Amino acid sequence: MPDKTWFGKITRRLFLVFLLFALVPTTVLTFLSFRYISNESTRQVNRLQDEQVGVMVDSLLGRLTVLNERLSYLAEDEELQLAVDGDAEAASGKERYSVLSIADLEAAQGSRESAFPAARLRDGGVLLVHIGAAPAEKKVYLVRAIDPGDFSAGLAAFQLDVTSVLGEPDSWDLRLASCVYDEQSKVLFATEAGVCKAFAGLDAYRGNYRGLATTNHEGVEYYAGYKSIYLGSVYGAHDWRALVARPSMEIFAASEEFKRDFFSLVLLVVLLISLVSIFLIRRQMSPLGQIMAGIERVARKDYGRAVEVSSGDEFEELADAFNGMSERVAHQLLTQASMSEIDQLILSRVKKEDIIQIVLEQTRAVLPADNIAMVLVQQDAELAEVYRLSGADELIHTGAQFESSLRQRFMQDDYLLLQGTDSETPHYITATEIPSRFYFQSIPVRQEDELIALIVLAFKQCPEFGEDDVTLAQNYADRIAVALANAEWEQRLYRQAHYDGLTGLPNRMSFLDRLGQNITRVERQQETMGILFIDLDNFKLVNDTLGHPVGDEFIKLVAARFEDCMRAEDSVSRLGGDEFVITAAGSADHELTVASVSRVANRILEAAARPLTVEGHEIRASASIGIAIYPKDGSDPETLLKNADTAMYHAKSMGRGKFQFYSSELNAQLLELMRLSTDIRNALEQHEFELHYQPKVDTYSARIVGAEALVRWNHPSRGLVRPDEFIKAAEGLGLISAIGDWTLEAACRQQRDWRNSGVVPVRVAVNISAVQLQQDEMFAKIDSLLTKYNLEGADLELEITENLLVQDMESAVKVLSQIRSLGVAVSIDDYGTGYSSLSYMKELPVDTLKLDSCFIIDLCEDSADQAIVNSTIVLARNLNMKVLAEGVETEGQLQILASYGCNEIQGHYFSQALPEQEFTALLKMDQPFAAPEGSQALADS
């Protein structure tokens, strides 16, 4: 195996530090030397370039001076002019001499004489100008006036060329490129045209008086020095610029050679330092490599070999410390492995008993002991539960006392060591049934400042515990505390998900799960069972009148009663609100199952009917039960529950307080009810309802004194539908309030229309449902309608049933009294068919009693009916109430009622309920019906 000290982190760190201290002085010295030599070399090159361009400028200005003097001689000597004119080269060297006109000069300047610098020529000065038709054809001339006073004599001029400016080609330095540019950086004269043109396109050298620039021409880099040539004061021209360029590789050849040699030397020094560093580090780090090898063996759980180092320094001490540490780590790793195994087993369970059994089985691997027990401490009592394992590793559970003084002690101490023979051995230890010759150590398991359990370790010999042992035991106890808390939390979550929070009964989720399991079991055993769907009747009234806290307490008491009614094999669940469901066990015989389930249903109905007292309120309730039988009424939980629900609604429609078995006919009725619900809602939106009016006739005058508004449904496909075909369904569907509100407003609107059309209106009676009367805004609604249609209270009458009054007498009296304060009359409909009681008659704010037609139909033959009717009329008269008899169809009935003093009559004898147009026509006639014989005499008496 390679020695990792060669490339380990410490090795790299030491190597870098060694190199750092060795190389920093060398690097600094190298850098300073290199920078000085490079800078000095650059300065020398720049100085050479500056000197060369300076020599060039001085030479050029000297040549211009010589030419200027020669031109002055020519301008003053006419004979010499003539001689030169014939042989310009002989007279003036290489420069071409010519005589120019002032017009040529003006054209070259691009202006008239007024703009031309003629003053310099008149003063005998000289000009340096460019003359030519196009920029490419322009030539450079040195010009002087022949006669400063008269420009007509012409101008003496020399045309300058490269020889006159830069000298003879034989004298040029071939290593240099000499260039002269005008003010627009155009090349005027050049020894190397290509190089000069390359520099002409650069902006780097244009803005300064002097400086340096570089460019690349045909793959060769040139280094140049440049300098301005001032011509304005002497020659009246823009400044030129001179440039001397030379290949960079020639200029910096010596410098580049120095750099190569210099860096090679530096690399050699670095290499030598590195080799020395590696040698020294290898020698010093060898003991560390041995220690690292030992660490790797420990990582592979090989704790048998020690690290042997005899260096006599700190590394040897480190090796000794490592050997001691590895022994402790070996012990701790073994302990942690055991505890980790316990953690995994604990976290895979949710039941408290499973956790305790695993703890007892695995504890010996973590905390060596000859025996072990677990004690769970109850928080609210001086009691404990003791768990131990039998010889067959079965969990044994017993109870024990747990003194409060021990609770306080274990909250302060980390452990308690006792000998079983002590006279004051706690009861929880004796409950473990471990022999008394043992020594017992109790380790507390605490959670959030509470003692929740004890780990009881039993030893045959008195144990010796050090600080590490106590810490280990406490860590183990903490793990157990977490495990028990997790188990409790899991159980709490399970109960929240599967049990009702109010009653503690299984909820819908739990019920469906259990029902599925029961179906599997019953199917396997080829048996049957029943599902009872229970709904409390009128439970909403309890919440609305007494408040939800009373309602919740009522539900809890009812749930407890239902549980008392269960057999051992039955179970009850709460679906929510006031709905419960019971799974009732059956047998293989369907008929026997029906009989046993019926007995359970009867017990439920009896229990629900018994009054309950909640916060001083006596509450009477009833229940409606729907029953579905498996497998006849469904083979899965959802179908069984749905069909039982359907049967429950049928039981409610049968009068409540009953139970009903499911049948296919019930399902068809439910579907019809759902269709009817949709049709009623559409009828309200499409205005399909209308009112018919049945006259109320005064018994003695036979005149119409009122009318009862009866709602009719003009169905688009079924025609005219009578109330008895849809009103009861509307009550069950919760739509009766909407129909009642429509009827009330339609009757008020009709009263207004009669008055506006000149018809004398009569009081119209409207039937009010229990739902409407329980509405808080009923009074305000009637008051608003009277105002909206400009009616008096006497134009309206409300008819309520006797059963409605009995349900909530106090509330009904309050609402009716408010309504009567508006002048609206109140009558009791179907009087005598409900819970007639003379005790409440005196308290009711009622104007009229309506005798039900059941007392009228046999009035002529049945003396009992005659007695009831007569006594009712007498009672009403004494209570200052009127009496109206409905269902009058014969002359004989009318005469008897008239003889008894009945105030008003309603029935087919006079008229059936008429549509609005026909009843309006009847009102317009204003004619009395035929009065019974003797009625007037009775009226007079």
PDB file of C-alpha atoms in Angstrom, residues 217-470:
ATOM      1  CA  HIS A 217       3.729  44.937 -41.507  1.00  0.00           C
ATOM      2  CA  GLU A 218       3.768  41.738 -43.526  1.00  0.00           C
ATOM      3  CA  GLY A 219       4.133  39.627 -40.404  1.00  0.00           C
ATOM      4  CA  VAL A 220       6.975  41.691 -38.950  1.00  0.00           C
ATOM      5  CA  GLU A 221       6.414  43.863 -35.904  1.00  0.00           C
ATOM      6  CA  TYR A 222       8.077  47.318 -36.062  1.00  0.00           C
ATOM      7  CA  TYR A 223       8.916  49.553 -33.174  1.00  0.00           C
ATOM      8  CA  ALA A 224       9.017  53.288 -33.960  1.00  0.00           C
ATOM      9  CA  GLY A 225       9.942  56.635 -32.480  1.00  0.00           C
ATOM     10  CA  TYR A 226       8.276  59.786 -33.767  1.00  0.00           C
ATOM     11  CA  LYS A 227       8.674  63.557 -33.429  1.00  0.00           C
ATOM     12  CA  SER A 228       6.921  66.651 -34.729  1.00  0.00           C
ATOM     13  CA  ILE A 229       8.700  68.957 -37.253  1.00  0.00           C
ATOM     14  CA  TYR A 230       7.704  72.589 -36.603  1.00  0.00           C
ATOM     15  CA  LEU A 231       7.418  74.458 -39.962  1.00  0.00           C
ATOM     16  CA  GLY A 232       4.984  77.253 -39.222  1.00  0.00           C
ATOM     17  CA  SER A 233       7.329  80.021 -38.060  1.00  0.00           C
ATOM     18  CA  VAL A 234       9.879  79.651 -40.883  1.00  0.00           C
ATOM     19  CA  TYR A 235       7.974  78.122 -43.753  1.00  0.00           C
ATOM     20  CA  GLY A 236       4.351  79.132 -43.044  1.00  0.00           C
ATOM     21  CA  ALA A 237       3.150  75.512 -43.304  1.00  0.00           C
ATOM     22  CA  HIS A 238       1.484  72.950 -41.033  1.00  0.00           C
ATOM     23  CA  ASP A 239       3.807  70.841 -38.918  1.00  0.00           C
ATOM     24  CA  TRP A 240       5.139  67.634 -40.356  1.00  0.00           C
ATOM     25  CA  ARG A 241       5.907  64.509 -38.389  1.00  0.00           C
ATOM     26  CA  ALA A 242       9.002  62.378 -38.659  1.00  0.00           C
ATOM     27  CA  LEU A 243       9.086  58.666 -37.766  1.00  0.00           C
ATOM     28  CA  VAL A 244      11.922  56.164 -37.561  1.00  0.00           C
ATOM     29  CA  ALA A 245      10.901  52.478 -37.350  1.00  0.00           C
ATOM     30  CA  ARG A 246      12.883  49.316 -36.817  1.00  0.00           C
ATOM     31  CA  PRO A 247      11.881  45.604 -36.449  1.00  0.00           C
ATOM     32  CA  SER A 248      11.156  44.819 -32.808  1.00  0.00           C
ATOM     33  CA  MET A 249      13.029  41.532 -32.854  1.00  0.00           C
ATOM     34  CA  GLU A 250      16.230  43.352 -33.769  1.00  0.00           C
ATOM     35  CA  ILE A 251      15.760  45.966 -31.079  1.00  0.00           C
ATOM     36  CA  PHE A 252      14.783  43.525 -28.282  1.00  0.00           C
ATOM     37  CA  ALA A 253      16.895  40.550 -29.339  1.00  0.00           C
ATOM     38  CA  ALA A 254      19.282  40.930 -26.418  1.00  0.00           C
ATOM     39  CA  SER A 255      16.420  41.417 -23.955  1.00  0.00           C
ATOM     40  CA  GLU A 256      14.590  38.267 -25.099  1.00  0.00           C
ATOM     41  CA  GLU A 257      17.750  36.203 -24.857  1.00  0.00           C
ATOM     42  CA  PHE A 258      18.235  37.456 -21.306  1.00  0.00           C
ATOM     43  CA  LYS A 259      14.666  36.474 -20.377  1.00  0.00           C
ATOM     44  CA  ARG A 260      15.122  32.933 -21.640  1.00  0.00           C
ATOM     45  CA  ASP A 261      18.307  32.423 -19.715  1.00  0.00           C
ATOM     46  CA  PHE A 262      16.932  34.149 -16.634  1.00  0.00           C
ATOM     47  CA  PHE A 263      13.763  32.019 -16.332  1.00  0.00           C
ATOM     48  CA  SER A 264      15.641  28.807 -16.999  1.00  0.00           C
ATOM     49  CA  LEU A 265      17.850  29.643 -14.062  1.00  0.00           C
ATOM     50  CA  VAL A 266      14.809  30.417 -11.892  1.00  0.00           C
ATOM     51  CA  LEU A 267      13.146  27.075 -12.758  1.00  0.00           C
ATOM     52  CA  LEU A 268      16.344  25.253 -11.887  1.00  0.00           C
ATOM     53  CA  VAL A 269      16.416  26.928  -8.474  1.00  0.00           C
ATOM     54  CA  VAL A 270      12.742  26.034  -7.812  1.00  0.00           C
ATOM     55  CA  LEU A 271      13.380  22.419  -8.781  1.00  0.00           C
ATOM     56  CA  LEU A 272      16.282  22.143  -6.402  1.00  0.00           C
ATOM     57  CA  ILE A 273      14.264  23.666  -3.542  1.00  0.00           C
ATOM     58  CA  SER A 274      11.363  21.245  -4.238  1.00  0.00           C
ATOM     59  CA  LEU A 275      13.611  18.192  -4.189  1.00  0.00           C
ATOM     60  CA  VAL A 276      15.149  19.259  -0.887  1.00  0.00           C
ATOM     61  CA  SER A 277      11.664  19.904   0.559  1.00  0.00           C
ATOM     62  CA  ILE A 278      10.361  16.497  -0.487  1.00  0.00           C
ATOM     63  CA  PHE A 279      13.339  14.743   1.013  1.00  0.00           C
ATOM     64  CA  LEU A 280      12.964  16.509   4.347  1.00  0.00           C
ATOM     65  CA  ILE A 281       9.165  16.054   4.494  1.00  0.00           C
ATOM     66  CA  ARG A 282       9.421  12.338   3.725  1.00  0.00           C
ATOM     67  CA  ARG A 283      11.863  11.890   6.510  1.00  0.00           C
ATOM     68  CA  GLN A 284       9.740  13.815   9.042  1.00  0.00           C
ATOM     69  CA  MET A 285       6.302  12.479   8.017  1.00  0.00           C
ATOM     70  CA  SER A 286       7.028   8.766   8.095  1.00  0.00           C
ATOM     71  CA  PRO A 287       5.569   8.332  11.641  1.00  0.00           C
ATOM     72  CA  LEU A 288       2.432  10.156  10.551  1.00  0.00           C
ATOM     73  CA  GLY A 289       2.011   7.651   7.730  1.00  0.00           C
ATOM     74  CA  GLN A 290       2.046   4.831  10.235  1.00  0.00           C
ATOM     75  CA  ILE A 291      -0.614   6.595  12.309  1.00  0.00           C
ATOM     76  CA  MET A 292      -2.778   7.110   9.225  1.00  0.00           C
ATOM     77  CA  ALA A 293      -2.487   3.433   8.370  1.00  0.00           C
ATOM     78  CA  GLY A 294      -3.684   2.663  11.889  1.00  0.00           C
ATOM     79  CA  ILE A 295      -6.670   4.992  11.409  1.00  0.00           C
ATOM     80  CA  GLU A 296      -7.606   3.124   8.230  1.00  0.00           C
ATOM     81  CA  ARG A 297      -7.486  -0.165  10.074  1.00  0.00           C
ATOM     82  CA  VAL A 298      -9.794   1.240  12.748  1.00  0.00           C
ATOM     83  CA  ALA A 299     -12.153   2.441  10.009  1.00  0.00           C
ATOM     84  CA  ARG A 300     -12.289  -1.165   8.759  1.00  0.00           C
ATOM     85  CA  LYS A 301     -13.161  -2.196  12.335  1.00  0.00           C
ATOM     86  CA  ASP A 302      -9.722  -3.783  12.781  1.00  0.00           C
ATOM     87  CA  TYR A 303      -8.909  -2.848  16.355  1.00  0.00           C
ATOM     88  CA  GLY A 304      -6.364  -5.640  17.064  1.00  0.00           C
ATOM     89  CA  ARG A 305      -3.182  -3.950  15.794  1.00  0.00           C
ATOM     90  CA  ALA A 306      -1.541  -1.017  17.541  1.00  0.00           C
ATOM     91  CA  VAL A 307       0.477   1.741  15.888  1.00  0.00           C
ATOM     92  CA  GLU A 308       4.215   1.409  16.683  1.00  0.00           C
ATOM     93  CA  VAL A 309       6.256   4.610  16.444  1.00  0.00           C
ATOM     94  CA  SER A 310       9.661   5.090  18.109  1.00  0.00           C
ATOM     95  CA  SER A 311      10.681   8.506  16.857  1.00  0.00           C
ATOM     96  CA  GLY A 312      11.225   9.862  20.335  1.00  0.00           C
ATOM     97  CA  ASP A 313       9.240  13.002  19.617  1.00  0.00           C
ATOM     98  CA  GLU A 314       5.659  14.208  19.596  1.00  0.00           C
ATOM     99  CA  PHE A 315       4.736  11.680  16.923  1.00  0.00           C
ATOM    100  CA  GLU A 316       5.480   8.855  19.328  1.00  0.00           C
ATOM    101  CA  GLU A 317       3.228  10.506  21.941  1.00  0.00           C
ATOM    102  CA  LEU A 318       0.533  10.921  19.315  1.00  0.00           C
ATOM    103  CA  ALA A 319       0.754   7.236  18.417  1.00  0.00           C
ATOM    104  CA  ASP A 320       0.349   6.229  22.065  1.00  0.00           C
ATOM    105  CA  ALA A 321      -2.676   8.511  22.431  1.00  0.00           C
ATOM    106  CA  PHE A 322      -4.165   7.099  19.253  1.00  0.00           C
ATOM    107  CA  ASN A 323      -3.793   3.523  20.483  1.00  0.00           C
ATOM    108  CA  GLY A 324      -5.689   4.408  23.667  1.00  0.00           C
ATOM    109  CA  MET A 325      -8.345   6.248  21.742  1.00  0.00           C
ATOM    110  CA  SER A 326      -8.866   3.380  19.288  1.00  0.00           C
ATOM    111  CA  GLU A 327      -9.577   1.045  22.173  1.00  0.00           C
ATOM    112  CA  ARG A 328     -12.273   3.395  23.487  1.00  0.00           C
ATOM    113  CA  VAL A 329     -13.665   3.959  20.002  1.00  0.00           C
ATOM    114  CA  ALA A 330     -13.914   0.225  19.486  1.00  0.00           C
ATOM    115  CA  HIS A 331     -16.036  -0.059  22.590  1.00  0.00           C
ATOM    116  CA  GLN A 332     -18.201   2.939  21.689  1.00  0.00           C
ATOM    117  CA  LEU A 333     -18.724   1.778  18.109  1.00  0.00           C
ATOM    118  CA  LEU A 334     -19.911  -1.572  19.285  1.00  0.00           C
ATOM    119  CA  THR A 335     -22.306   0.169  21.664  1.00  0.00           C
ATOM    120  CA  GLN A 336     -23.563   2.557  18.983  1.00  0.00           C
ATOM    121  CA  ALA A 337     -24.122  -0.318  16.569  1.00  0.00           C
ATOM    122  CA  SER A 338     -26.311  -2.043  19.140  1.00  0.00           C
ATOM    123  CA  MET A 339     -28.219   1.167  19.897  1.00  0.00           C
ATOM    124  CA  SER A 340     -28.686   1.875  16.183  1.00  0.00           C
ATOM    125  CA  GLU A 341     -30.174  -1.574  15.743  1.00  0.00           C
ATOM    126  CA  ILE A 342     -32.560  -0.850  18.585  1.00  0.00           C
ATOM    127  CA  ASP A 343     -33.481   2.503  17.014  1.00  0.00           C
ATOM    128  CA  GLN A 344     -34.354   0.863  13.718  1.00  0.00           C
ATOM    129  CA  LEU A 345     -36.467  -1.781  15.381  1.00  0.00           C
ATOM    130  CA  ILE A 346     -38.229   0.788  17.587  1.00  0.00           C
ATOM    131  CA  LEU A 347     -39.020   3.172  14.731  1.00  0.00           C
ATOM    132  CA  SER A 348     -40.526   0.336  12.705  1.00  0.00           C
ATOM    133  CA  ARG A 349     -43.229  -0.229  15.355  1.00  0.00           C
ATOM    134  CA  VAL A 350     -46.073   1.937  16.551  1.00  0.00           C
ATOM    135  CA  LYS A 351     -47.460  -0.036  19.465  1.00  0.00           C
ATOM    136  CA  LYS A 352     -46.148   0.635  22.927  1.00  0.00           C
ATOM    137  CA  GLU A 353     -46.012  -3.065  23.817  1.00  0.00           C
ATOM    138  CA  ASP A 354     -43.902  -3.858  20.731  1.00  0.00           C
ATOM    139  CA  ILE A 355     -41.411  -1.139  21.679  1.00  0.00           C
ATOM    140  CA  ILE A 356     -41.111  -2.414  25.238  1.00  0.00           C
ATOM    141  CA  GLN A 357     -40.496  -5.981  24.109  1.00  0.00           C
ATOM    142  CA  ILE A 358     -37.753  -4.910  21.689  1.00  0.00           C
ATOM    143  CA  VAL A 359     -36.119  -2.772  24.366  1.00  0.00           C
ATOM    144  CA  LEU A 360     -36.083  -5.645  26.834  1.00  0.00           C
ATOM    145  CA  GLU A 361     -34.661  -8.049  24.240  1.00  0.00           C
ATOM    146  CA  GLN A 362     -31.847  -5.763  23.072  1.00  0.00           C
ATOM    147  CA  THR A 363     -30.871  -3.945  26.258  1.00  0.00           C
ATOM    148  CA  ARG A 364     -28.355  -6.558  27.418  1.00  0.00           C
ATOM    149  CA  ALA A 365     -26.208  -5.767  24.345  1.00  0.00           C
ATOM    150  CA  VAL A 366     -26.045  -2.116  25.350  1.00  0.00           C
ATOM    151  CA  LEU A 367     -26.223  -2.161  29.126  1.00  0.00           C
ATOM    152  CA  PRO A 368     -24.742  -5.433  30.432  1.00  0.00           C
ATOM    153  CA  ALA A 369     -26.989  -6.856  33.113  1.00  0.00           C
ATOM    154  CA  ASP A 370     -28.150 -10.248  34.311  1.00  0.00           C
ATOM    155  CA  ASN A 371     -31.830  -9.294  34.070  1.00  0.00           C
ATOM    156  CA  ILE A 372     -33.897  -6.328  33.023  1.00  0.00           C
ATOM    157  CA  ALA A 373     -37.406  -4.874  33.380  1.00  0.00           C
ATOM    158  CA  MET A 374     -39.287  -1.799  32.175  1.00  0.00           C
ATOM    159  CA  VAL A 375     -41.567   0.279  34.416  1.00  0.00           C
ATOM    160  CA  LEU A 376     -44.037   2.767  32.909  1.00  0.00           C
ATOM    161  CA  VAL A 377     -45.066   5.470  35.374  1.00  0.00           C
ATOM    162  CA  GLN A 378     -48.600   6.873  35.280  1.00  0.00           C
ATOM    163  CA  GLN A 379     -48.634  10.660  35.451  1.00  0.00           C
ATOM    164  CA  ASP A 380     -51.853  11.235  37.402  1.00  0.00           C
ATOM    165  CA  ALA A 381     -51.627   8.439  39.970  1.00  0.00           C
ATOM    166  CA  GLU A 382     -49.163   6.632  42.213  1.00  0.00           C
ATOM    167  CA  LEU A 383     -49.298   3.595  39.968  1.00  0.00           C
ATOM    168  CA  ALA A 384     -46.965   1.953  37.485  1.00  0.00           C
ATOM    169  CA  GLU A 385     -46.983  -0.797  34.883  1.00  0.00           C
ATOM    170  CA  VAL A 386     -44.139  -3.318  35.089  1.00  0.00           C
ATOM    171  CA  TYR A 387     -43.041  -5.242  31.996  1.00  0.00           C
ATOM    172  CA  ARG A 388     -40.559  -8.135  31.900  1.00  0.00           C
ATOM    173  CA  LEU A 389     -39.767 -11.094  29.689  1.00  0.00           C
ATOM    174  CA  SER A 390     -40.509 -14.691  30.553  1.00  0.00           C
ATOM    175  CA  GLY A 391     -38.141 -17.550  29.829  1.00  0.00           C
ATOM    176  CA  ALA A 392     -39.782 -17.923  26.400  1.00  0.00           C
ATOM    177  CA  ASP A 393     -39.304 -14.185  25.722  1.00  0.00           C
ATOM    178  CA  GLU A 394     -43.008 -13.487  26.170  1.00  0.00           C
ATOM    179  CA  LEU A 395     -43.921 -10.058  27.521  1.00  0.00           C
ATOM    180  CA  ILE A 396     -45.407 -10.203  31.037  1.00  0.00           C
ATOM    181  CA  HIS A 397     -47.338  -7.201  32.332  1.00  0.00           C
ATOM    182  CA  THR A 398     -48.157  -6.518  35.989  1.00  0.00           C
ATOM    183  CA  GLY A 399     -49.212  -3.512  38.029  1.00  0.00           C
ATOM    184  CA  ALA A 400     -47.351  -1.894  40.904  1.00  0.00           C
ATOM    185  CA  GLN A 401     -47.431   1.051  43.265  1.00  0.00           C
ATOM    186  CA  PHE A 402     -45.115   3.982  42.677  1.00  0.00           C
ATOM    187  CA  GLU A 403     -44.535   6.428  45.485  1.00  0.00           C
ATOM    188  CA  SER A 404     -44.584  10.153  44.704  1.00  0.00           C
ATOM    189  CA  SER A 405     -41.338  10.593  46.652  1.00  0.00           C
ATOM    190  CA  LEU A 406     -39.582   8.339  44.136  1.00  0.00           C
ATOM    191  CA  ARG A 407     -40.920  10.470  41.298  1.00  0.00           C
ATOM    192  CA  GLN A 408     -39.256  13.572  42.732  1.00  0.00           C
ATOM    193  CA  ARG A 409     -36.012  11.722  43.376  1.00  0.00           C
ATOM    194  CA  PHE A 410     -35.723  10.347  39.845  1.00  0.00           C
ATOM    195  CA  MET A 411     -36.259  13.825  38.420  1.00  0.00           C
ATOM    196  CA  GLN A 412     -33.010  14.865  40.164  1.00  0.00           C
ATOM    197  CA  ASP A 413     -30.791  11.739  40.162  1.00  0.00           C
ATOM    198  CA  ASP A 414     -29.388   9.955  37.115  1.00  0.00           C
ATOM    199  CA  TYR A 415     -29.820   6.506  38.658  1.00  0.00           C
ATOM    200  CA  LEU A 416     -30.720   4.719  41.879  1.00  0.00           C
ATOM    201  CA  LEU A 417     -28.756   1.669  43.085  1.00  0.00           C
ATOM    202  CA  LEU A 418     -30.454  -0.657  45.592  1.00  0.00           C
ATOM    203  CA  GLN A 419     -29.913  -4.135  46.968  1.00  0.00           C
ATOM    204  CA  GLY A 420     -32.885  -6.461  46.772  1.00  0.00           C
ATOM    205  CA  THR A 421     -32.525  -7.429  50.405  1.00  0.00           C
ATOM    206  CA  ASP A 422     -33.064  -3.868  51.624  1.00  0.00           C
ATOM    207  CA  SER A 423     -36.094  -3.489  53.825  1.00  0.00           C
ATOM    208  CA  GLU A 424     -37.211  -0.381  51.915  1.00  0.00           C
ATOM    209  CA  THR A 425     -37.107  -1.901  48.450  1.00  0.00           C
ATOM    210  CA  PRO A 426     -39.710  -0.066  46.296  1.00  0.00           C
ATOM    211  CA  HIS A 427     -42.771  -1.978  45.280  1.00  0.00           C
ATOM    212  CA  TYR A 428     -42.046  -1.563  41.572  1.00  0.00           C
ATOM    213  CA  ILE A 429     -38.843  -3.610  42.043  1.00  0.00           C
ATOM    214  CA  THR A 430     -40.544  -6.437  43.921  1.00  0.00           C
ATOM    215  CA  ALA A 431     -43.172  -6.491  41.134  1.00  0.00           C
ATOM    216  CA  THR A 432     -40.446  -7.508  38.653  1.00  0.00           C
ATOM    217  CA  GLU A 433     -40.248 -10.897  40.485  1.00  0.00           C
ATOM    218  CA  ILE A 434     -36.459 -10.882  40.097  1.00  0.00           C
ATOM    219  CA  PRO A 435     -34.808 -12.670  43.098  1.00  0.00           C
ATOM    220  CA  SER A 436     -34.028 -10.374  45.993  1.00  0.00           C
ATOM    221  CA  ARG A 437     -30.330 -11.328  46.093  1.00  0.00           C
ATOM    222  CA  PHE A 438     -29.726  -9.161  43.034  1.00  0.00           C
ATOM    223  CA  TYR A 439     -28.552  -5.584  42.975  1.00  0.00           C
ATOM    224  CA  PHE A 440     -30.920  -3.246  41.161  1.00  0.00           C
ATOM    225  CA  GLN A 441     -30.062  -0.120  39.264  1.00  0.00           C
ATOM    226  CA  SER A 442     -32.998   2.062  38.135  1.00  0.00           C
ATOM    227  CA  ILE A 443     -32.330   4.502  35.289  1.00  0.00           C
ATOM    228  CA  PRO A 444     -34.981   7.192  34.757  1.00  0.00           C
ATOM    229  CA  VAL A 445     -36.546   7.839  31.335  1.00  0.00           C
ATOM    230  CA  ARG A 446     -37.611  11.502  31.271  1.00  0.00           C
ATOM    231  CA  GLN A 447     -39.450  13.601  28.740  1.00  0.00           C
ATOM    232  CA  GLU A 448     -40.145  17.336  29.015  1.00  0.00           C
ATOM    233  CA  ASP A 449     -39.471  17.440  32.763  1.00  0.00           C
ATOM    234  CA  GLU A 450     -41.685  14.447  33.441  1.00  0.00           C
ATOM    235  CA  LEU A 451     -40.760  10.928  34.543  1.00  0.00           C
ATOM    236  CA  ILE A 452     -42.387   8.523  32.112  1.00  0.00           C
ATOM    237  CA  ALA A 453     -40.512   5.240  32.702  1.00  0.00           C
ATOM    238  CA  LEU A 454     -37.666   3.386  34.468  1.00  0.00           C
ATOM    239  CA  ILE A 455     -35.152   0.902  33.126  1.00  0.00           C
ATOM    240  CA  VAL A 456     -34.465  -1.587  35.908  1.00  0.00           C
ATOM    241  CA  LEU A 457     -31.152  -3.478  35.567  1.00  0.00           C
ATOM    242  CA  ALA A 458     -30.497  -6.454  37.822  1.00  0.00           C
ATOM    243  CA  PHE A 459     -26.926  -7.629  38.677  1.00  0.00           C
ATOM    244  CA  LYS A 460     -25.738 -10.630  40.615  1.00  0.00           C
ATOM    245  CA  GLN A 461     -22.654  -8.651  41.719  1.00  0.00           C
ATOM    246  CA  CYS A 462     -22.654  -5.038  42.826  1.00  0.00           C
ATOM    247  CA  PRO A 463     -21.914  -3.033  39.673  1.00  0.00           C
ATOM    248  CA  GLU A 464     -19.329  -0.288  39.472  1.00  0.00           C
ATOM    249  CA  PHE A 465     -20.495   2.667  37.424  1.00  0.00           C
ATOM    250  CA  GLY A 466     -18.281   5.384  36.118  1.00  0.00           C
ATOM    251  CA  GLU A 467     -19.250   8.654  34.540  1.00  0.00           C
ATOM    252  CA  ASP A 468     -19.096   7.144  31.032  1.00  0.00           C
ATOM    253  CA  ASP A 469     -21.387   4.303  32.056  1.00  0.00           C
ATOM    254  CA  VAL A 470     -23.954   6.723  33.460  1.00  0.00           C
TER     255      VAL A 470
END
